[in-house]
GROMACS .gro file of C-alpha atoms in nm:
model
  450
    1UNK     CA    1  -0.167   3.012 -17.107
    2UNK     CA    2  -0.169   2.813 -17.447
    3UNK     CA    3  -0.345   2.464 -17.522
    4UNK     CA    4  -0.418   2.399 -17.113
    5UNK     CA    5  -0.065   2.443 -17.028
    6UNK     CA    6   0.104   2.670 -16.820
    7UNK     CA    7   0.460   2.735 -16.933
    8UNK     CA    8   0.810   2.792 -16.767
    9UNK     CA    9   1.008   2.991 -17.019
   10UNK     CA   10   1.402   2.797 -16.899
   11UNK     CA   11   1.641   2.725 -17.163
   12UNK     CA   12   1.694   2.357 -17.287
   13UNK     CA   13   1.422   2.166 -17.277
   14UNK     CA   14   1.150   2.388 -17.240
   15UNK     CA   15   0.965   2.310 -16.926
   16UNK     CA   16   0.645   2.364 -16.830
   17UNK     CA   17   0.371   2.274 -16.551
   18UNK     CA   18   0.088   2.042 -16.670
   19UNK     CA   19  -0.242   1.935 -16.508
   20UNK     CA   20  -0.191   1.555 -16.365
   21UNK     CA   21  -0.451   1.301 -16.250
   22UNK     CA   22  -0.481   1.397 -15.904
   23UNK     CA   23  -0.284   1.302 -15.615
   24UNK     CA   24  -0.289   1.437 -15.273
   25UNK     CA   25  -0.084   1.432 -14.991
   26UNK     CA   26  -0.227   1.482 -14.616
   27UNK     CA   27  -0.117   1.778 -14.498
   28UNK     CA   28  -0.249   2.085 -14.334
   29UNK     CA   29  -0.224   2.394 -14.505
   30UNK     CA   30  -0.069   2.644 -14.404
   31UNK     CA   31  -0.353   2.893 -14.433
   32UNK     CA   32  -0.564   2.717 -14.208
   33UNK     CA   33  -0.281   2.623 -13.919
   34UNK     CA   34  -0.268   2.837 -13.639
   35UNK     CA   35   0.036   3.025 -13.599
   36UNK     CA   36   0.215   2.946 -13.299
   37UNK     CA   37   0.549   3.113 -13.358
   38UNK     CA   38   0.716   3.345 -13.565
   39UNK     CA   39   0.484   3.315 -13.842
   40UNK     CA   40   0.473   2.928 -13.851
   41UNK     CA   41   0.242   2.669 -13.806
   42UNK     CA   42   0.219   2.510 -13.462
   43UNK     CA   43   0.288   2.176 -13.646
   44UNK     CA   44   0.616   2.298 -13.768
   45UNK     CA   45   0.767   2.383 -13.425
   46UNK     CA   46   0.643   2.008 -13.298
   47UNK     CA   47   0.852   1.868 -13.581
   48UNK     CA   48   1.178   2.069 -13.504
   49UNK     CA   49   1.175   1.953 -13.174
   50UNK     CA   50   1.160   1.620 -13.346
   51UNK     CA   51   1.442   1.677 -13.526
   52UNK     CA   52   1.641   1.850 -13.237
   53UNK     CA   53   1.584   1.529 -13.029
   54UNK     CA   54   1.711   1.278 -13.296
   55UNK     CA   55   1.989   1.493 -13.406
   56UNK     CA   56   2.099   1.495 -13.001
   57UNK     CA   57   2.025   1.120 -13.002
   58UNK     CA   58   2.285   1.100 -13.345
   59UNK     CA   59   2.626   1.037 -13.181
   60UNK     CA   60   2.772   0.677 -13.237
   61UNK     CA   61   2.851   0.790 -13.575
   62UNK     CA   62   3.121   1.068 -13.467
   63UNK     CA   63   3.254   0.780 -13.210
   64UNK     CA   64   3.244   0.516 -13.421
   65UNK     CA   65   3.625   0.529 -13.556
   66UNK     CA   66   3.722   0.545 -13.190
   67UNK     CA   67   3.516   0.277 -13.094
   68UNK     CA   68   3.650   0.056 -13.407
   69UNK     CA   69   4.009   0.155 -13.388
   70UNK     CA   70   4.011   0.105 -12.950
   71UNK     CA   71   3.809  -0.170 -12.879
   72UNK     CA   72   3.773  -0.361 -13.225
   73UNK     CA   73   4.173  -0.300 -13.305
   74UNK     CA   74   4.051  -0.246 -13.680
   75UNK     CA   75   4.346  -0.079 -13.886
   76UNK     CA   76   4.303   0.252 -13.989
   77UNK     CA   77   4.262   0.133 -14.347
   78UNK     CA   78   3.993  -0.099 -14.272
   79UNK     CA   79   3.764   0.164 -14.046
   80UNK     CA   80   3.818   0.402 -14.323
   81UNK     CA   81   3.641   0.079 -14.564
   82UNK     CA   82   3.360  -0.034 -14.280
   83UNK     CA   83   3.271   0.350 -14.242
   84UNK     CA   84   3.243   0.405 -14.623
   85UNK     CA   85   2.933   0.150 -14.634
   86UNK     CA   86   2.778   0.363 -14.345
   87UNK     CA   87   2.843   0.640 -14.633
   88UNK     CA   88   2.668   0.429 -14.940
   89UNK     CA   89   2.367   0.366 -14.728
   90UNK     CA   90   2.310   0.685 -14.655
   91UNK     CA   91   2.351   0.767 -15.125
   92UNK     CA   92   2.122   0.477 -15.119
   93UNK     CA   93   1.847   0.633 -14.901
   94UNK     CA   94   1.886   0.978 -15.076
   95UNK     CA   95   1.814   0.758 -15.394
   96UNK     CA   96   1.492   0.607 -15.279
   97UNK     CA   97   1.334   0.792 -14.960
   98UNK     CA   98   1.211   1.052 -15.104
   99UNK     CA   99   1.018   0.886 -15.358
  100UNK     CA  100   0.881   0.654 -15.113
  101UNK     CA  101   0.757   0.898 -14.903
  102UNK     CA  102   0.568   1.077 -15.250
  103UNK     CA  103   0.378   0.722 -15.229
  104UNK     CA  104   0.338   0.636 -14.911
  105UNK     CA  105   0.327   0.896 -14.686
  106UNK     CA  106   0.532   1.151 -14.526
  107UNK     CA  107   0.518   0.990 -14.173
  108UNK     CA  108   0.503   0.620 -14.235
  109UNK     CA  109   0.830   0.650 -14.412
  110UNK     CA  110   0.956   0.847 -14.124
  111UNK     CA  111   0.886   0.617 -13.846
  112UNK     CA  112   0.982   0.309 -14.019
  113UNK     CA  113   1.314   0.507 -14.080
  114UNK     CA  114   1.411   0.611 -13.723
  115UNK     CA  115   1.229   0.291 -13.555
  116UNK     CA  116   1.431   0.066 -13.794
  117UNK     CA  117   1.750   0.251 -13.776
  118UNK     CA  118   1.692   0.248 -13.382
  119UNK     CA  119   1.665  -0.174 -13.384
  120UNK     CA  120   1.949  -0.167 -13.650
  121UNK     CA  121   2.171   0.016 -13.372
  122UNK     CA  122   2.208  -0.248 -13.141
  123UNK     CA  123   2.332  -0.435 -13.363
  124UNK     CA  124   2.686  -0.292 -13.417
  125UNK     CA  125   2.806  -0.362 -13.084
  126UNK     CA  126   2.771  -0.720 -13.148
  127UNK     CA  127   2.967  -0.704 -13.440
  128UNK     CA  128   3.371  -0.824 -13.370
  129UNK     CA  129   3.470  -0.846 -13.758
  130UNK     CA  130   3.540  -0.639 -14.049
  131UNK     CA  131   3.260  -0.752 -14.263
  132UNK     CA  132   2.987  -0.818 -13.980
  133UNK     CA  133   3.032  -0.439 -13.914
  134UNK     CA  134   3.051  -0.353 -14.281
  135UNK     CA  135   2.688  -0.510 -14.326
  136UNK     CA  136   2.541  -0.382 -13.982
  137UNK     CA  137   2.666  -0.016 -14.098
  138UNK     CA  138   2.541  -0.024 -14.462
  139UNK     CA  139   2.175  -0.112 -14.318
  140UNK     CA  140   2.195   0.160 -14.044
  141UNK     CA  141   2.316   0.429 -14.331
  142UNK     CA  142   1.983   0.350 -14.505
  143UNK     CA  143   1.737   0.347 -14.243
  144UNK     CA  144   1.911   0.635 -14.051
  145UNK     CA  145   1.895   0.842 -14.356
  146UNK     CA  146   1.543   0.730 -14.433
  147UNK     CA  147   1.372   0.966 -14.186
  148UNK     CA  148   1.572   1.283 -14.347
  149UNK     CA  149   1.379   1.347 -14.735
  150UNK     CA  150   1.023   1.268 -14.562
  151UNK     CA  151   1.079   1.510 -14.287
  152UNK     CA  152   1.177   1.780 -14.524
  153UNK     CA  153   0.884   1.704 -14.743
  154UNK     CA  154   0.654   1.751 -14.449
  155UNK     CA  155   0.817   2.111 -14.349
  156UNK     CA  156   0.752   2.162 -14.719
  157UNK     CA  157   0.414   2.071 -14.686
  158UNK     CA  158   0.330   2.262 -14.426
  159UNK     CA  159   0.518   2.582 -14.471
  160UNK     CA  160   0.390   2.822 -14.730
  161UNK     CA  161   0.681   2.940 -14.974
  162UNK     CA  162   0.754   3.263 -14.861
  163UNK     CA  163   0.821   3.152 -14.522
  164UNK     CA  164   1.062   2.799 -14.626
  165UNK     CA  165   1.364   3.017 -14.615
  166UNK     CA  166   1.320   3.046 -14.226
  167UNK     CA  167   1.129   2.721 -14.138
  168UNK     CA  168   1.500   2.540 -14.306
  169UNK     CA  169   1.700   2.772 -14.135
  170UNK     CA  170   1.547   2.656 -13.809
  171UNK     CA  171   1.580   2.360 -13.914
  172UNK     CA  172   1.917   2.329 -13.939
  173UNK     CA  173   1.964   2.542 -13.594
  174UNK     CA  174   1.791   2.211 -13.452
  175UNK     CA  175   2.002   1.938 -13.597
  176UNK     CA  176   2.352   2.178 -13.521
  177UNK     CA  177   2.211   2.261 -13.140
  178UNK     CA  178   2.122   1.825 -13.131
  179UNK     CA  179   2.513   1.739 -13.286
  180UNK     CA  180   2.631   2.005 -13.071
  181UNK     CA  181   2.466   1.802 -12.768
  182UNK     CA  182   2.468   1.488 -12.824
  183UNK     CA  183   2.870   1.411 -12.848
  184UNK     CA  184   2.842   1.525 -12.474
  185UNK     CA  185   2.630   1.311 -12.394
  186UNK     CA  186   2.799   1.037 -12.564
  187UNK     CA  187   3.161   1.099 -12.396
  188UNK     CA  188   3.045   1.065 -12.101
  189UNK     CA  189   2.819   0.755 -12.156
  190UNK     CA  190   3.168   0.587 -12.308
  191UNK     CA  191   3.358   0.685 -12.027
  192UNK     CA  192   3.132   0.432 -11.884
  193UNK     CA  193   3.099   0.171 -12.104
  194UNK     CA  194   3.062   0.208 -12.481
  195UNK     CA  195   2.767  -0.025 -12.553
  196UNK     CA  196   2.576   0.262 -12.344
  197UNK     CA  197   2.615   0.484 -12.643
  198UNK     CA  198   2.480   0.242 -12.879
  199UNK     CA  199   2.168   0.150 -12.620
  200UNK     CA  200   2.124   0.509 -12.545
  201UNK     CA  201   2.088   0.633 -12.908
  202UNK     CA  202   1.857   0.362 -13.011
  203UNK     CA  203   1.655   0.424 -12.705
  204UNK     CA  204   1.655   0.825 -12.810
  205UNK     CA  205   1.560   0.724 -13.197
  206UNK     CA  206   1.272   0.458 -13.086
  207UNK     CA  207   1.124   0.755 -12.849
  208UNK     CA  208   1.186   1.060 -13.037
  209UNK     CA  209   0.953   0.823 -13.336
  210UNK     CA  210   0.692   0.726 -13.100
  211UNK     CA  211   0.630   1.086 -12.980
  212UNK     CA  212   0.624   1.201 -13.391
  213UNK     CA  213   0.368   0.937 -13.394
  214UNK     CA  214   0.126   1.032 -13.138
  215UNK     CA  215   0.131   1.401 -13.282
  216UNK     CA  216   0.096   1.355 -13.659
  217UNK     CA  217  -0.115   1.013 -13.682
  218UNK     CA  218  -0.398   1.148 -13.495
  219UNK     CA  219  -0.402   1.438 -13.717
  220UNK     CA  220  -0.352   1.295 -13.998
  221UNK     CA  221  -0.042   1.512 -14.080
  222UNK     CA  222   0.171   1.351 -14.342
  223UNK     CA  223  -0.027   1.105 -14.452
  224UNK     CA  224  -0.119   1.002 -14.865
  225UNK     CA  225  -0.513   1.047 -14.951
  226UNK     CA  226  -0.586   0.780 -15.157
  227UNK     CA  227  -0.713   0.991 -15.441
  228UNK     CA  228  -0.605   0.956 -15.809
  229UNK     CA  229  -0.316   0.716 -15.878
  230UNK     CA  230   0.041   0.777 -15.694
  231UNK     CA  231   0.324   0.871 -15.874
  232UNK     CA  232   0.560   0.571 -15.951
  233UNK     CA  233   0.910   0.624 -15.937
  234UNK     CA  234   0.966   0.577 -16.303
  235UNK     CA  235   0.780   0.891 -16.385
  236UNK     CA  236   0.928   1.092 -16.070
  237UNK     CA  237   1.323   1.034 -16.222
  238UNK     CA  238   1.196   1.096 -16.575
  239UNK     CA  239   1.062   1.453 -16.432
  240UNK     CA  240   1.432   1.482 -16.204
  241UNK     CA  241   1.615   1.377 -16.583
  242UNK     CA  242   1.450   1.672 -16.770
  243UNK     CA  243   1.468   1.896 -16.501
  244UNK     CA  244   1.812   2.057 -16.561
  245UNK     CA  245   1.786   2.384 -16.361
  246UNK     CA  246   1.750   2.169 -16.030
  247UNK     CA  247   1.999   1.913 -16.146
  248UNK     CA  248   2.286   2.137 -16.185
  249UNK     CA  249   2.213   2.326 -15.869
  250UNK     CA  250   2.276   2.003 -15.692
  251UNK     CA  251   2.579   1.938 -15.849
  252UNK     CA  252   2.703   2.272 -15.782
  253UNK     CA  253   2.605   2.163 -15.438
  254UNK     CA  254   2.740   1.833 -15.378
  255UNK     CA  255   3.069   1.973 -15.534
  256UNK     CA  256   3.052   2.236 -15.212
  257UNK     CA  257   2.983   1.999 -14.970
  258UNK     CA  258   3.276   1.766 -15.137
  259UNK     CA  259   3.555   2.093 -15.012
  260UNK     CA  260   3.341   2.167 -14.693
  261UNK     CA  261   3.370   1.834 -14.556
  262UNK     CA  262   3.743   1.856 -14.573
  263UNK     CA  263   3.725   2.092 -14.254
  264UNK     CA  264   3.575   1.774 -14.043
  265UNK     CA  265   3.776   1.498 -14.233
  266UNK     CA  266   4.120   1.644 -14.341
  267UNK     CA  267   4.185   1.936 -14.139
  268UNK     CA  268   4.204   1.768 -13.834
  269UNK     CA  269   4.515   1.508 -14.000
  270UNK     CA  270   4.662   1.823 -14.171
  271UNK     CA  271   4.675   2.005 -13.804
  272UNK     CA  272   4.769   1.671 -13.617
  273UNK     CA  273   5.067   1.652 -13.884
  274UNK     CA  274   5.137   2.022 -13.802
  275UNK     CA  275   5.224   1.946 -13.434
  276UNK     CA  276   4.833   2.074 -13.313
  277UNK     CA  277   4.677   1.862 -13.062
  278UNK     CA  278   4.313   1.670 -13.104
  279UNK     CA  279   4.191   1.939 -12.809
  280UNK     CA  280   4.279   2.201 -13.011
  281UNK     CA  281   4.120   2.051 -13.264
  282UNK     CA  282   3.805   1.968 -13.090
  283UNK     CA  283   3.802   2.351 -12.983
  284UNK     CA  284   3.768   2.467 -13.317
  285UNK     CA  285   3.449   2.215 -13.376
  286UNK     CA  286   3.288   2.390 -13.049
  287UNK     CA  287   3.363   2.752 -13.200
  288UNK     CA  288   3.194   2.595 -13.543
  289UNK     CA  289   2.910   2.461 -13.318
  290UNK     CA  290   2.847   2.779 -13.131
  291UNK     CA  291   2.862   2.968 -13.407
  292UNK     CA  292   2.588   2.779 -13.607
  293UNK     CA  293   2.393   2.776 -13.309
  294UNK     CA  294   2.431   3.173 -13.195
  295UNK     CA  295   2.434   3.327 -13.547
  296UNK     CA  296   2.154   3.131 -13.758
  297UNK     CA  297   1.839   3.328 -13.592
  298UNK     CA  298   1.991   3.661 -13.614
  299UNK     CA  299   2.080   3.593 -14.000
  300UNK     CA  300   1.712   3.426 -14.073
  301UNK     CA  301   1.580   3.818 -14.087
  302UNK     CA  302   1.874   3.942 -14.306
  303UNK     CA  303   1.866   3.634 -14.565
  304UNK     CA  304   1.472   3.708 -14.559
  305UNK     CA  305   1.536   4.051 -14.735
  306UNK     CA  306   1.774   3.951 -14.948
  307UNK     CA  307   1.770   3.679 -15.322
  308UNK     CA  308   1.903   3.337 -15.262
  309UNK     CA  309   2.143   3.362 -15.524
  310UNK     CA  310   2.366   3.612 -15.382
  311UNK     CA  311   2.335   3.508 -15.042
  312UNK     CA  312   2.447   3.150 -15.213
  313UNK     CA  313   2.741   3.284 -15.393
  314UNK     CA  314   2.823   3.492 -15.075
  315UNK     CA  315   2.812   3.224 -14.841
  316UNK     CA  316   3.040   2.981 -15.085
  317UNK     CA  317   3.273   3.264 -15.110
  318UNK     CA  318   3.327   3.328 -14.716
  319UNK     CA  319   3.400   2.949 -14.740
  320UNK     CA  320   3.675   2.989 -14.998
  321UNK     CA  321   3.814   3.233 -14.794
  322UNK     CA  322   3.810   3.008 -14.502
  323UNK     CA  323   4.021   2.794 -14.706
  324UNK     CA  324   4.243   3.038 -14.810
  325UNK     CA  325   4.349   3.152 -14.417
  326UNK     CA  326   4.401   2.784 -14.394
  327UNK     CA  327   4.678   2.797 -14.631
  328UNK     CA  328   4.814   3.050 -14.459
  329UNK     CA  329   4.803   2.943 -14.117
  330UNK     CA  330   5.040   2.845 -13.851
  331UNK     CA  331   4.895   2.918 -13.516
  332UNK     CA  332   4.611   2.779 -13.377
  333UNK     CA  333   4.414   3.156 -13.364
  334UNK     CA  334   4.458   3.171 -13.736
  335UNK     CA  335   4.319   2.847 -13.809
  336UNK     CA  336   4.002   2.993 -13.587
  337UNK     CA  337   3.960   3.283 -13.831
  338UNK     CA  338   3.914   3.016 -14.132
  339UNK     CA  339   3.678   2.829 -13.884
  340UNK     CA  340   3.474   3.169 -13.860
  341UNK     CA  341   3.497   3.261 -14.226
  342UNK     CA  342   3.353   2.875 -14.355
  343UNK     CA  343   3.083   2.859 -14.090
  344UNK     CA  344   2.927   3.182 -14.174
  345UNK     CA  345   2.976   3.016 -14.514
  346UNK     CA  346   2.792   2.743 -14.405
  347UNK     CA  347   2.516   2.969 -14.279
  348UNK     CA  348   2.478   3.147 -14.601
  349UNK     CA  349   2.437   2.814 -14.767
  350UNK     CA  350   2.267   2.540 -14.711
  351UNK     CA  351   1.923   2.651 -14.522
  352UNK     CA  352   1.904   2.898 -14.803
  353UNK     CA  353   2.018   2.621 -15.086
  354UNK     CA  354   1.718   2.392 -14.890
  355UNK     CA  355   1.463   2.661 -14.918
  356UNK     CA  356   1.535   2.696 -15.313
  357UNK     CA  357   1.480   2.314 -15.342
  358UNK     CA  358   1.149   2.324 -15.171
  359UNK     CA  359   1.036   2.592 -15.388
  360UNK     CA  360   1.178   2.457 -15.712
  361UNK     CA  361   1.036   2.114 -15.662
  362UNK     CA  362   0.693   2.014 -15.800
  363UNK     CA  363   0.410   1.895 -15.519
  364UNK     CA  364   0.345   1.604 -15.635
  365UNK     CA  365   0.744   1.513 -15.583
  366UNK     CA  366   0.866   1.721 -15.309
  367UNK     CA  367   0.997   1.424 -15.113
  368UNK     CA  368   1.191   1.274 -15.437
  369UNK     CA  369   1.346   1.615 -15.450
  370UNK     CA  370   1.401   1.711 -15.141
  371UNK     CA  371   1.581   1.273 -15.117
  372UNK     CA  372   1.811   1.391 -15.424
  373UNK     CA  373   1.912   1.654 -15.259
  374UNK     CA  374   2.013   1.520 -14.962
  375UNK     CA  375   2.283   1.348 -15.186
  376UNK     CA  376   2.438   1.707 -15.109
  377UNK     CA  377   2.530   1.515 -14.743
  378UNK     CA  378   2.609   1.190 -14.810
  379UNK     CA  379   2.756   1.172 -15.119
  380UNK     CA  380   2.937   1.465 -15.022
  381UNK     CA  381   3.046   1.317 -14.699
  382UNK     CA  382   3.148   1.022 -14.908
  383UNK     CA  383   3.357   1.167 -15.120
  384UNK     CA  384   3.525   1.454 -14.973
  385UNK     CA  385   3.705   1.263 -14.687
  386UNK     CA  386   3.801   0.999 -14.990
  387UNK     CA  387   3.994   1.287 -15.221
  388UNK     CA  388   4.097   1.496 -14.950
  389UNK     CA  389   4.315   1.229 -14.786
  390UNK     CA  390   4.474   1.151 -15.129
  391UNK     CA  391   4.533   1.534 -15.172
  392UNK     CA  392   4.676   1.564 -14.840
  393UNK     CA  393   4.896   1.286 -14.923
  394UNK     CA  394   5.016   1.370 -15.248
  395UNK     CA  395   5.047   1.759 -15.256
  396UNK     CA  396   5.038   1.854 -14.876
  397UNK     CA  397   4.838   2.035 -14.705
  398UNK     CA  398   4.849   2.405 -14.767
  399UNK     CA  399   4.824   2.308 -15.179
  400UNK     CA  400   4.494   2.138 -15.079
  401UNK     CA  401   4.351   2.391 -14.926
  402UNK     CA  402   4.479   2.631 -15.206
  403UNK     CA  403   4.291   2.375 -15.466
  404UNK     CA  404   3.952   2.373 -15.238
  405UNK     CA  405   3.985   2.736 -15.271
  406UNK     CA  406   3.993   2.756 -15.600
  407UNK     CA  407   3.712   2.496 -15.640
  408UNK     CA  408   3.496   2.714 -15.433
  409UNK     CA  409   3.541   3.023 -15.629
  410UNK     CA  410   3.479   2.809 -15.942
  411UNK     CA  411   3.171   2.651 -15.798
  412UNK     CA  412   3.045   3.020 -15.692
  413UNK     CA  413   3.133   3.121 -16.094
  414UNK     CA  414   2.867   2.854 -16.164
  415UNK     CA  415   2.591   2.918 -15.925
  416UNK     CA  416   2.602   3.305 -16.042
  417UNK     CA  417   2.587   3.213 -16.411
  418UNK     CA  418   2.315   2.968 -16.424
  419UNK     CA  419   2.101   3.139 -16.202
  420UNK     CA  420   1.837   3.284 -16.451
  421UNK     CA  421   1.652   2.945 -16.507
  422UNK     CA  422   1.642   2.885 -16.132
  423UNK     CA  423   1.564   3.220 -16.024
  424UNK     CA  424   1.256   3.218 -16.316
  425UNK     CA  425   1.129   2.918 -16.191
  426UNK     CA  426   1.127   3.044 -15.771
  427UNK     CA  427   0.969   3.391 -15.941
  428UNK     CA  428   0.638   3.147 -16.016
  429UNK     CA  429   0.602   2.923 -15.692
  430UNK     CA  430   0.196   2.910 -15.673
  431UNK     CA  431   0.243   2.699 -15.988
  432UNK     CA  432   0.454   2.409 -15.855
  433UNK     CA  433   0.195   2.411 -15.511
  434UNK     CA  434  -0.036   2.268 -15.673
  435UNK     CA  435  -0.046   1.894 -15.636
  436UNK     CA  436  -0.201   1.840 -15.923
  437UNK     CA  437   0.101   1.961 -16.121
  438UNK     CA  438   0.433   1.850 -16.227
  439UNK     CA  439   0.710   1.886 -16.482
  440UNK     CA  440   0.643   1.807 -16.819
  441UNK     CA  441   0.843   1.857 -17.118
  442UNK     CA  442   0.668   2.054 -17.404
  443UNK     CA  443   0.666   1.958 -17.744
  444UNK     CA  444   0.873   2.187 -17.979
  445UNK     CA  445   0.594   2.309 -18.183
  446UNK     CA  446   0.323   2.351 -17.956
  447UNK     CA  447   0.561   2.587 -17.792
  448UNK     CA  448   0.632   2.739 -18.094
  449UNK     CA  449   0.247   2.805 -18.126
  450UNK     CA  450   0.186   2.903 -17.800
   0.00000   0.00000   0.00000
């Protein structure tokens, strides 16, 4: 401790935590929430059912290219452009959510999120052209991905750091049990008539939001105190720009996610082309959804004993080696082994990668962090299907999946090597609880003095 300030000893710049004018966000803390279950707070387990109910209520997205190609008769070329605007409003809301909730509030941004993205719903069915749905779906990729940063901030908020590991691996057991559900659900409400699905899901969103409501406004559970002046998003991106541990971690992320989405977006072309049929297909998505769903709560206690680093560079790769039985493969059962292999990837991942995130980012700009990182999902959803259908097209399939092999083992090279900075900065997590701190760069000399 030197001159008031508390510093981080990473590599270039030096960083260090510095007292702020204060700025406090409504939550309850964690040492003075009941526990309800499995260590954590009774709050958390209202939110991920929350977040189980509007991840069931998320299906017109999966349906959409069938609903676009069938009853629209849009060209395969042109859903492929109207569903990459859903894609840039989702980048959008990664860009911005999170910051807004920093100012606002956790929980106004996340009802204004999932109540707008529920009114925004019903209007895709009206849509009958190309650039009517383009519009319609840009709008619903921001407010549907809203919600997403603010609700992580508030788990972050209310979940101590030594427990964030398993409140994220929950939370992604609800939102793979919901998309596990809701497609059901869906099928059989188009079997019926497909403006059901888009009623249905906006009726799910609207209620799921009131019901968040009448828990956390009466408690005043993710809601900004008015004390001290708010961050502006100015100085929250000029903390994100020096902050170079976090920003290559999410690089080395999105790069992941870029190869993993090839399993939902190319695989199922490459397999098609291979003489597979779309049940056979679909079958493989169950065994991925089971999986998530059946292994994530046994893993929670391993992972919990274990660093995030190597459970990272694990998990990434069991995903390359996925890809690598996918090269190889010519019957369906050996395509489910490379299923098997990349979802306990998956598992080793992402929770984990979330939990690191939380603990990394500063209080006073947990949601801005936890919004950038959520570019992990939509920009990687963006992209991947984008360069995998080139590399499909120009070098074939079992090349591709050689190259997203390679990439992975690559990408694991990186997480290993850079891990000192991150892992220094998780070894000192009481410092970035404080809401009254954030990243600061620290001049050259001082740090020499120090």
């Amino acid at each position: 401790m030197a001159g008031g300030r508390t510093r981080l000893e990473n590599r270039r710049p030096p960083i260090t935590l510095s007292l702020k004018a204060p700025f406090v966000m409504s939550h309850h803390k964690p040492n003075t929430v009941a526990r309800s279950f499995w260590g954590l707070p009774a709050m958390f387990w209202a939110i991920w059912v929350g977040v189980l109910a509007l991840w069931v209520g998320r299906f017109v997205v999966p349906f959409l290219s069938i609903y676009l190609t069938e009853n629209l008769d849009f060209t395969p070329s042109t859903v492929g452009i109207v569903l990459a605007a859903y894609g840039a409003g989702g980048i959008i809301a990664s860009l911005v959510a999170g910051f807004l909730s920093d100012r606002f509030g956790r929980t106004p941004v996340i009802l204004a999120g999932e109540l707008g993205a529920a009114a925004l719903i019903l209007l895709i069915p009206i849509q009958d052209s190309p650039a009517g749905m383009t519009g319609a779906l840009f709008a619903y990729g921001i407010l549907g991905h809203v919600g997403g940063p603010a609700l992580n901030a508030l788990i972050v908020d209310l979940v101590p750091p030594t427990l964030r590991e398993r409140a994220f691996s929950l939370n992604a057991l609800a939102m793979n049990a919901g998309f596990a559900i809701g497609p059901v659900i869906a099928a059989n409400l188009a079997a019926v008539a497909f403006w059901l699905v888009f009623v249905t899901q906006a009726a799910v969103l609207a209620l799921t939001a009131l019901l968040l409501a009448v828990v956390l406004i009466p408690r005043g559970v993710g809601r900004r105190t008015r004390v001290g002046r708010p961050p502006t998003m100015r100085e929250g991106y000029k903390v994100v720009g020096r902050d170079t541990v976090f920003l290559m971690f999410v690089a080395a992320m999105i790069a992941y996610m870029t190869i993993y989405a090839q399993g939902t977006s190319t695989l199922p072309i490459a397999m098609t082309n291979a003489g597979f049929t779309v049940a056979q297909y679909s079958v493989l998505l169950t065994l991925n959804g089971v999986l998530l769903c059946v292994l994530q709560i046994p893993l929670i206690r391993v992972f919990e004993r274990i660093a995030s680093t190597p459970i990272i560079t694990v998990g990434i790769l069991l995903t390359a080696a996925g890809y690598m039985v996918q090269a190889l493969a010519h019957t369906w059962e050996q395509y489910a082994v490379a299923v098997v292999l990349w979802t306990i990837g998956e598992l080793g991942t992402f929770p984990v990668a979330a939990a690191v995130v939380a603990n990394m980012a500063p209080a006073r700009y947990r949601g801005l962090y936890q919004g950038l990182f959520g570019l992990v999902f939509t920009a990687g959803f963006a992209v991947g299907p984008l360069l995998g259908g080139i590399g499909l097209s120009v070098l074939g399939a079992s090349t591709l999946w050689w190259l997203c092999a390679l990439g992975l083992g690559l990408i694991a090279v990186v997480v290993f090597i850079v891990r000192r900075g991150r892992e220094r900065r998780l070894a000192q997590p009481d410092l970035a609880e404080d809401d009254n701190f954030e990243l600061v760069p620290v001049d050259a000399s001082r740090t020499r003095e120090s």
